[in-house]
Coordinates of C-alpha atoms in Angstrom, one line a residue:
X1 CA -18.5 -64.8 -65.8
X2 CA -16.8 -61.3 -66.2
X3 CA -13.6 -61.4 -64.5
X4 CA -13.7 -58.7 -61.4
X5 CA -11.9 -55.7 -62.3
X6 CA -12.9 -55.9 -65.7
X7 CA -14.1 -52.6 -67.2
X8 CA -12.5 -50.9 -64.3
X9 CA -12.5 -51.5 -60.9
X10 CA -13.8 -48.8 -58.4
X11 CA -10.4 -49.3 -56.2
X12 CA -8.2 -46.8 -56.2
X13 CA -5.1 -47.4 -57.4
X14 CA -2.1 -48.5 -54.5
X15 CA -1.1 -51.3 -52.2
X16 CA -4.4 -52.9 -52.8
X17 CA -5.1 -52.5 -56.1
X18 CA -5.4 -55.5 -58.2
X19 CA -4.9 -55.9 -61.8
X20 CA -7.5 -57.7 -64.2
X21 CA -5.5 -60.1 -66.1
X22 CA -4.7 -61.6 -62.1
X23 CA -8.0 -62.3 -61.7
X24 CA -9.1 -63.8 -65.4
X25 CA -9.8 -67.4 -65.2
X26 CA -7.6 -70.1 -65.6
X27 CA -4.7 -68.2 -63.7
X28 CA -5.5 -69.4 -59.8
X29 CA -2.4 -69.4 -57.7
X30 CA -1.9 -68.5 -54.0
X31 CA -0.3 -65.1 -54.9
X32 CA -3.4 -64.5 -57.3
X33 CA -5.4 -65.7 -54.1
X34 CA -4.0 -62.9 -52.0
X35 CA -4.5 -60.5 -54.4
X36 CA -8.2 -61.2 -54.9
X37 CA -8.0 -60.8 -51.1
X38 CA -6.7 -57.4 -51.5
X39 CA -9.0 -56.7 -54.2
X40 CA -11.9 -57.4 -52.4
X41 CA -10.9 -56.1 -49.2
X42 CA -10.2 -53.0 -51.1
X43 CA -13.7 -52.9 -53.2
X44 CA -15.9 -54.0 -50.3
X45 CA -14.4 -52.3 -47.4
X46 CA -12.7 -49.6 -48.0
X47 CA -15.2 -48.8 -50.6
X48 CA -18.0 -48.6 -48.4
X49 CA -19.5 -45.8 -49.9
X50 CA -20.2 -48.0 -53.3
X51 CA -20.7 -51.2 -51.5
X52 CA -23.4 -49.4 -49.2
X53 CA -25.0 -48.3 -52.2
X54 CA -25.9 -52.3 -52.5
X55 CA -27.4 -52.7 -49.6
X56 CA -30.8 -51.1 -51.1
X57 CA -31.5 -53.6 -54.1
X58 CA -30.3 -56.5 -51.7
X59 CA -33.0 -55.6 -48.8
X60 CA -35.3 -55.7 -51.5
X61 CA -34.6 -59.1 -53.3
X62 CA -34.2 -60.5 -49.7
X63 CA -37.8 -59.4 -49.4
X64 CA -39.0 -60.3 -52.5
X65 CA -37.6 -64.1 -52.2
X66 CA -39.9 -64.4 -49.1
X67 CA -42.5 -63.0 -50.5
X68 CA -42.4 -65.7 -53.2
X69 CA -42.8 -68.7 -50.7
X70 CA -45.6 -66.8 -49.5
X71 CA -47.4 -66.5 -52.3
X72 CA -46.5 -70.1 -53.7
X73 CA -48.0 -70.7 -50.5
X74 CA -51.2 -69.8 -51.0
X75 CA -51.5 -69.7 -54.6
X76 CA -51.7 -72.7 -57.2
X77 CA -48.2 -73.3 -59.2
X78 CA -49.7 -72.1 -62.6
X79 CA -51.9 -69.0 -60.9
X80 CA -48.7 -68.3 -59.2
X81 CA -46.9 -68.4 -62.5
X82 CA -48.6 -66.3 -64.8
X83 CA -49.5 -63.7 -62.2
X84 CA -45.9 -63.2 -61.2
X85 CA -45.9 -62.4 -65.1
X86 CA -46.4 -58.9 -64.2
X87 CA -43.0 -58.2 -62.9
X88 CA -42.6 -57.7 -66.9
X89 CA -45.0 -55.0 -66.4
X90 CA -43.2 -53.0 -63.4
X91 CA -40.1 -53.5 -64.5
X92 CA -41.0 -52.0 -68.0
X93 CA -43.0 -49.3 -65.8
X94 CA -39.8 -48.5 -63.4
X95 CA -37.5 -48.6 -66.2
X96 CA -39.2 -45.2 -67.8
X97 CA -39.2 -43.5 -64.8
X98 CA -36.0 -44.4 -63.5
X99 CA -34.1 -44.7 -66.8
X100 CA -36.1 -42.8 -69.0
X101 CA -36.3 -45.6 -71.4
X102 CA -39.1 -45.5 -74.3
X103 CA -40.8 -48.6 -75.4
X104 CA -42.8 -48.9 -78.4
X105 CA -46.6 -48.8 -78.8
X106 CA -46.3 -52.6 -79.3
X107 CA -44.6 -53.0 -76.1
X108 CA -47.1 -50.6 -74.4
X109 CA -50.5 -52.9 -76.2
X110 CA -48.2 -56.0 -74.9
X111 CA -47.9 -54.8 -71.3
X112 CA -52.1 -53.7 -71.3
X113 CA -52.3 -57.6 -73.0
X114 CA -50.4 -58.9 -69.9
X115 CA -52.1 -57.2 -67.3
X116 CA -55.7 -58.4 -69.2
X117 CA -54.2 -62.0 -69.1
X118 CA -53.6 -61.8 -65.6
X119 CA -56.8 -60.4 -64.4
X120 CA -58.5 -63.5 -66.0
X121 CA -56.8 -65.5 -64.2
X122 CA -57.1 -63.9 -61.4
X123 CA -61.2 -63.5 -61.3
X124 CA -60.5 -67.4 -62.3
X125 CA -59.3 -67.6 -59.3
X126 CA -61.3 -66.2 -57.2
X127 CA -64.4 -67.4 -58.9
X128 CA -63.5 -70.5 -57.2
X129 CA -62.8 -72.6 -60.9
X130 CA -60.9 -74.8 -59.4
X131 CA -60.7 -77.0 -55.7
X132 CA -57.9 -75.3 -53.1
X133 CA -56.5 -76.5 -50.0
X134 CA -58.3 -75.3 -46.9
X135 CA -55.3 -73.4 -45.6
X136 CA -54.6 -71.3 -49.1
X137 CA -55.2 -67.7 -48.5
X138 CA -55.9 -66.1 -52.6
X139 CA -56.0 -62.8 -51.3
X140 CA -52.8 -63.3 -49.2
X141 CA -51.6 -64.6 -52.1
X142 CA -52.1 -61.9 -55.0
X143 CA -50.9 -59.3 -52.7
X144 CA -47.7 -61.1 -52.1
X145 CA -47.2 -61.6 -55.9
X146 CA -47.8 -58.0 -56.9
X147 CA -45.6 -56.8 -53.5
X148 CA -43.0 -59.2 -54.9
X149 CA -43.2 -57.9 -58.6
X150 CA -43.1 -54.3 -57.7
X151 CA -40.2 -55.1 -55.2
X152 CA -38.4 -57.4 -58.5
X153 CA -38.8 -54.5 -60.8
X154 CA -37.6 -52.0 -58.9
X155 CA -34.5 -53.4 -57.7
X156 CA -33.9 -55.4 -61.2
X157 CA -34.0 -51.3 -62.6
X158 CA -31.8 -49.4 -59.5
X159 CA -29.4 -52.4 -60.0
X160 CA -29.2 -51.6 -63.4
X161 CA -28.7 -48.1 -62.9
X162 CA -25.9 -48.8 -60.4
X163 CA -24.1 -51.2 -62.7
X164 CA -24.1 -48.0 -65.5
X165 CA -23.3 -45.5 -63.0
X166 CA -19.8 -47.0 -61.7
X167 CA -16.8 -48.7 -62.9
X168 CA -17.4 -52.0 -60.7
X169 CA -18.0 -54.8 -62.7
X170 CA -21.0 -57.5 -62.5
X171 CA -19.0 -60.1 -60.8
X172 CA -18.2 -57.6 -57.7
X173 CA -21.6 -56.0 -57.6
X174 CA -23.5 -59.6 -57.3
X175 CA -20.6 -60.3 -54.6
X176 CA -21.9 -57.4 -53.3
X177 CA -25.4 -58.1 -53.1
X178 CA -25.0 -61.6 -51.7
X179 CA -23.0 -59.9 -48.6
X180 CA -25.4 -58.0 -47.7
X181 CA -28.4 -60.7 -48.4
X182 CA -27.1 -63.2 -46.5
X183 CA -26.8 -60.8 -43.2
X184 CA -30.1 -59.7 -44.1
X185 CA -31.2 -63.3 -44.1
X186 CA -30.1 -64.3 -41.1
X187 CA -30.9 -61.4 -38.9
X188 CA -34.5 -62.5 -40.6
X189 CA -34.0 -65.7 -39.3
X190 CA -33.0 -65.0 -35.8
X191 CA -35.7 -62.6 -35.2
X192 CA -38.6 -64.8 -36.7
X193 CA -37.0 -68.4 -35.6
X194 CA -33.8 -67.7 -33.4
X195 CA -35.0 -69.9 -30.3
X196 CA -36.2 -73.1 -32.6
X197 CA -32.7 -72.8 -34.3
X198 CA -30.7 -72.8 -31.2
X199 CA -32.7 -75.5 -29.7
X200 CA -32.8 -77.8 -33.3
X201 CA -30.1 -76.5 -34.9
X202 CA -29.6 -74.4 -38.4
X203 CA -30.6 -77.6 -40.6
X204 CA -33.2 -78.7 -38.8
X205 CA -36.3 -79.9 -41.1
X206 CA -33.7 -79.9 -44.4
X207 CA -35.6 -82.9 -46.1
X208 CA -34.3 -83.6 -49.9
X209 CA -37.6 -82.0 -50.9
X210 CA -35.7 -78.7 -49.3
X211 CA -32.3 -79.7 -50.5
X212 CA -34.1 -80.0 -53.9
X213 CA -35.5 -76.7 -53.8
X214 CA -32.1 -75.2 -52.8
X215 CA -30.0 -76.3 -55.3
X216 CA -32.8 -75.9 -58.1
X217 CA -32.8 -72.0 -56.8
X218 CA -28.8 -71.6 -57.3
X219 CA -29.2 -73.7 -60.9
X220 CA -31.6 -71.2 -61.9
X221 CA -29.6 -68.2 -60.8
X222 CA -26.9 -69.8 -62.5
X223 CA -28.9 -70.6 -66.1
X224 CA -30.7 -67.2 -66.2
X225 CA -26.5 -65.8 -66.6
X226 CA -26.5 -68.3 -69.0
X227 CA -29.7 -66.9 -71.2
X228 CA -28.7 -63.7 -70.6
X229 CA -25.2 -64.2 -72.1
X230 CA -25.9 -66.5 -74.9
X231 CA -29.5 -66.4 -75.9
X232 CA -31.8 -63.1 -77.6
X233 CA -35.1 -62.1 -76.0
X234 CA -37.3 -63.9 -78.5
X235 CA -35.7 -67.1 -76.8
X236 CA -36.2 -66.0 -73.3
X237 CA -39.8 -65.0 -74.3
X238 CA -40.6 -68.5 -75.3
X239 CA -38.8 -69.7 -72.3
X240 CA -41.0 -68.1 -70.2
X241 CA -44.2 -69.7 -72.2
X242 CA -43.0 -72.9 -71.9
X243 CA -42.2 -72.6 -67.8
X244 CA -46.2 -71.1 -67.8
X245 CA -47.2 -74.3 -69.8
X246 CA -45.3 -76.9 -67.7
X247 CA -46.3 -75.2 -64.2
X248 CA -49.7 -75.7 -65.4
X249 CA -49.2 -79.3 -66.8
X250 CA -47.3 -80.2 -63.4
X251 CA -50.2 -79.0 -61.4
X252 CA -52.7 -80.6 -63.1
X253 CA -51.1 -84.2 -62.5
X254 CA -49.9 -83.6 -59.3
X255 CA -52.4 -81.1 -57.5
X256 CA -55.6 -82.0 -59.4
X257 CA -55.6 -78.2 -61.1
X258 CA -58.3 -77.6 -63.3
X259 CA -58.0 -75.6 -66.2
X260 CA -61.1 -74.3 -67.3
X261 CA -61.8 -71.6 -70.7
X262 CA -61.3 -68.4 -68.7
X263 CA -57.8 -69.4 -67.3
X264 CA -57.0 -70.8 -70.8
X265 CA -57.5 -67.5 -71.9
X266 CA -56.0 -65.7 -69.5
X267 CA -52.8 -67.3 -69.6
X268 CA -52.9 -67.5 -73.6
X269 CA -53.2 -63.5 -73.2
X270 CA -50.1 -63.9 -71.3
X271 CA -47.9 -65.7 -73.0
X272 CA -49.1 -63.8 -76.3
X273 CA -47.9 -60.6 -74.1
X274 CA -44.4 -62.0 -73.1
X275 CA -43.8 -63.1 -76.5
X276 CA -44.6 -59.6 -78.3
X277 CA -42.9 -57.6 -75.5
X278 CA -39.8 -59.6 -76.1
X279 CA -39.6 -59.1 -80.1
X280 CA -36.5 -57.1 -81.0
X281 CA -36.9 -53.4 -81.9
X282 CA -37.0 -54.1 -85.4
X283 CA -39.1 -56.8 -85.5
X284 CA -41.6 -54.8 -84.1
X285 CA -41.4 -51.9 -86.5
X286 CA -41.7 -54.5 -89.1
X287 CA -44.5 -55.5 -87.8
X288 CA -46.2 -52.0 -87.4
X289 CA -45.3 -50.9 -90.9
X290 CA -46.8 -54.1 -92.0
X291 CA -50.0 -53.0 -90.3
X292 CA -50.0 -49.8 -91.5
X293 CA -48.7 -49.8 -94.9
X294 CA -50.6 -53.4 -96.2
X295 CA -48.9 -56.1 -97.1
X296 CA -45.2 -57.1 -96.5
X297 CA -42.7 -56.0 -98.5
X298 CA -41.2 -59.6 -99.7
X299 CA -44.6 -60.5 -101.2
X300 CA -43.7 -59.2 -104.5
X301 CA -46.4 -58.6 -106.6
X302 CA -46.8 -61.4 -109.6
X303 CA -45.2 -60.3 -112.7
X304 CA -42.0 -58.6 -110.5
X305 CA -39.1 -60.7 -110.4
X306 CA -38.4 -61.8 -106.9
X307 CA -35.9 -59.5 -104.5
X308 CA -32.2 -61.1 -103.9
X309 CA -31.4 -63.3 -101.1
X310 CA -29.5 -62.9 -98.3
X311 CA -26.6 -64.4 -97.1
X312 CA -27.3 -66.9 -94.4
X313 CA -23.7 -65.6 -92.7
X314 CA -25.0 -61.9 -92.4
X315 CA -25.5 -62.7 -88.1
X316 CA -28.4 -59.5 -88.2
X317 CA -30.6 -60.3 -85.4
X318 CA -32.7 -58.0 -87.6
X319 CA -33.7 -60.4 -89.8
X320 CA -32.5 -63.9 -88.3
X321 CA -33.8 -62.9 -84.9
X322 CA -34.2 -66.3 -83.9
X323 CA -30.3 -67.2 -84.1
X324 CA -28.3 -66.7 -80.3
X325 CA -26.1 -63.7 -80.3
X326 CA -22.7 -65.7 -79.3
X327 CA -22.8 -66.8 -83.1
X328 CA -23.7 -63.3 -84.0
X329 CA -20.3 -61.9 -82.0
X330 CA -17.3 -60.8 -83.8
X331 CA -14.5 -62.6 -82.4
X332 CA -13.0 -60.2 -79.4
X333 CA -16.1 -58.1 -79.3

């Protein structure tokens, strides 16, 4: 976790200001607890400009969790799964418009492969292939996934576009955020359910089944910092895959999902999708020079003498895309 302060911090210097090096870890004291006091009491509120600038992205994810249960709700695990896929596509989609980012032609054919996949599955869905619950609404359902991936990629991209546009570092922005979500939660929850929680109390109905759910929410929060830090996107791609196949697996045994040939494909289609939108830049050149120019360029031709290895300490993702950046890092970088 980056230290707060680091890369600059959006306090202005005086009483209030903080140094980094107080705040790194490993250096907790009660003077370095006052000053992370001061700090944040500097950051957050006299701030406010910057911190209200939060408050957008934060509305948004606060939606978009709740949009989540309902569409879990009403959806089967692995339909649920691979249509919330397309969050890949709007956030691709918001991030030209917002950040005038260019993606390749494979990452374009990827993104028209993912939305293919998921409209399989979808008229899966709604062809009836497999048996629901009575009280699962599929049209409820889509539209809360596709409100919920619009909503994730355009926050996941203005988020992004904050975290460019200031000084403040990651650690103060996601304090940030989960100031303003958690007022935005429970001003949710008092409107919707204020009289049953005065009358029952805040916990009321927290089985382990919720308690489970709860903390596997925060471990996942948690282990996606963790991807993001230490692993490439060719390893996130297949991590996604593989949450597709066991969401399918897990409904199967313990819902009675059936998986017939058109969701097969679909969701094939979509992991196919994930995995070629998440290939490095130069992977995917490779693979459209390949295309375009015949064969690759290590197949020598026989009679030629065959091209010079390469040192397996070189570290370019280039070519050993496979290996996680931390043992690609210079030391200090």
């Amino acid at each position: 976790m980056a230290a707060v302060g680091s890369g600059g911090s959006t306090a202005a210097a005086g009483p209030g200001a903080v140094s980094a090096g107080a705040l790194e870890p490993g250096t907790a004291s009660a003077g370095n607890v006052k000053h992370l006091v001061l700090f944040l009491h500097e950051a957050v509120l006299v701030q406010y400009v910057d911190t209200l600038k939060l408050a957008v992205p934060s509305l948004i994810y606060t939606l978009q969790n709740n949009l989540q249960y309902v569409a879990i709700s009403n959806l089967p695990a692995a339909t649920f799964q691979v249509t919330y896929q397309l969050k890949i596509l709007t956030t691709a989609l918001f991030s030209v418009l917002m950040l005038n980012r260019s993606l390749s032609r494979l990452q374009w054919a990827s993104l028209l492969l993912l939305f293919t996949g998921v409209a399989i599955v979808q008229a899966q869905q709604a062809g009836g292939g497999s048996p629901r619950p009575l009280d699962q609404n599929p049209g409820a359902g889509l539209a809360a996934v596709v409100a919920s991936c619009l909503s994730s990629g355009f926050a996941g991209v203005y988020f992004e576009k904050i975290l460019k546009g200031s000084s403040g570092s990651v650690w103060l922005r996601n304090l940030q955020l989960g100031l303003f979500g958690t007022a935005l939660g429970l001003v949710g929850l008092w409107w919707a359910e204020g009289t049953a929680v005065a009358r029952r109390g805040f916990f009321f109905g927290y089985t382990p089944a919720v308690w489970g759910v709860v903390l596997n929410q925060a471990f996942g929060g948690l282990l996606v910092a963790v991807v993001v830090k230490y692993a490439d996107n060719i390893l996130k791609g297949f991590a996604t895959s593989l949450s597709i196949v066991l969401s399918t697996v897990a409904s199967i045994r313990l819902f009675g999902f059936h998986v017939d040939p058109l969701f097969a494909l679909g969701a094939g289609l979509v992991i196919g999708a994930v995995y070629l939108y998440s290939l490095p830049r130069g992977a995917t050149k490779a693979i459209a020079s390949a295309s375009t120019f015949g064969p690759c360029p290590h197949q020598q031709p026989p009679g030629q003498p065959p091209p010079p290895k390469l040192s397996s300490h070189r570290g370019d993702l280039g070519t050993e895309p496979f290996l996680p950046k931390l043992l690609t890092k210079v030391k200090g970088s």
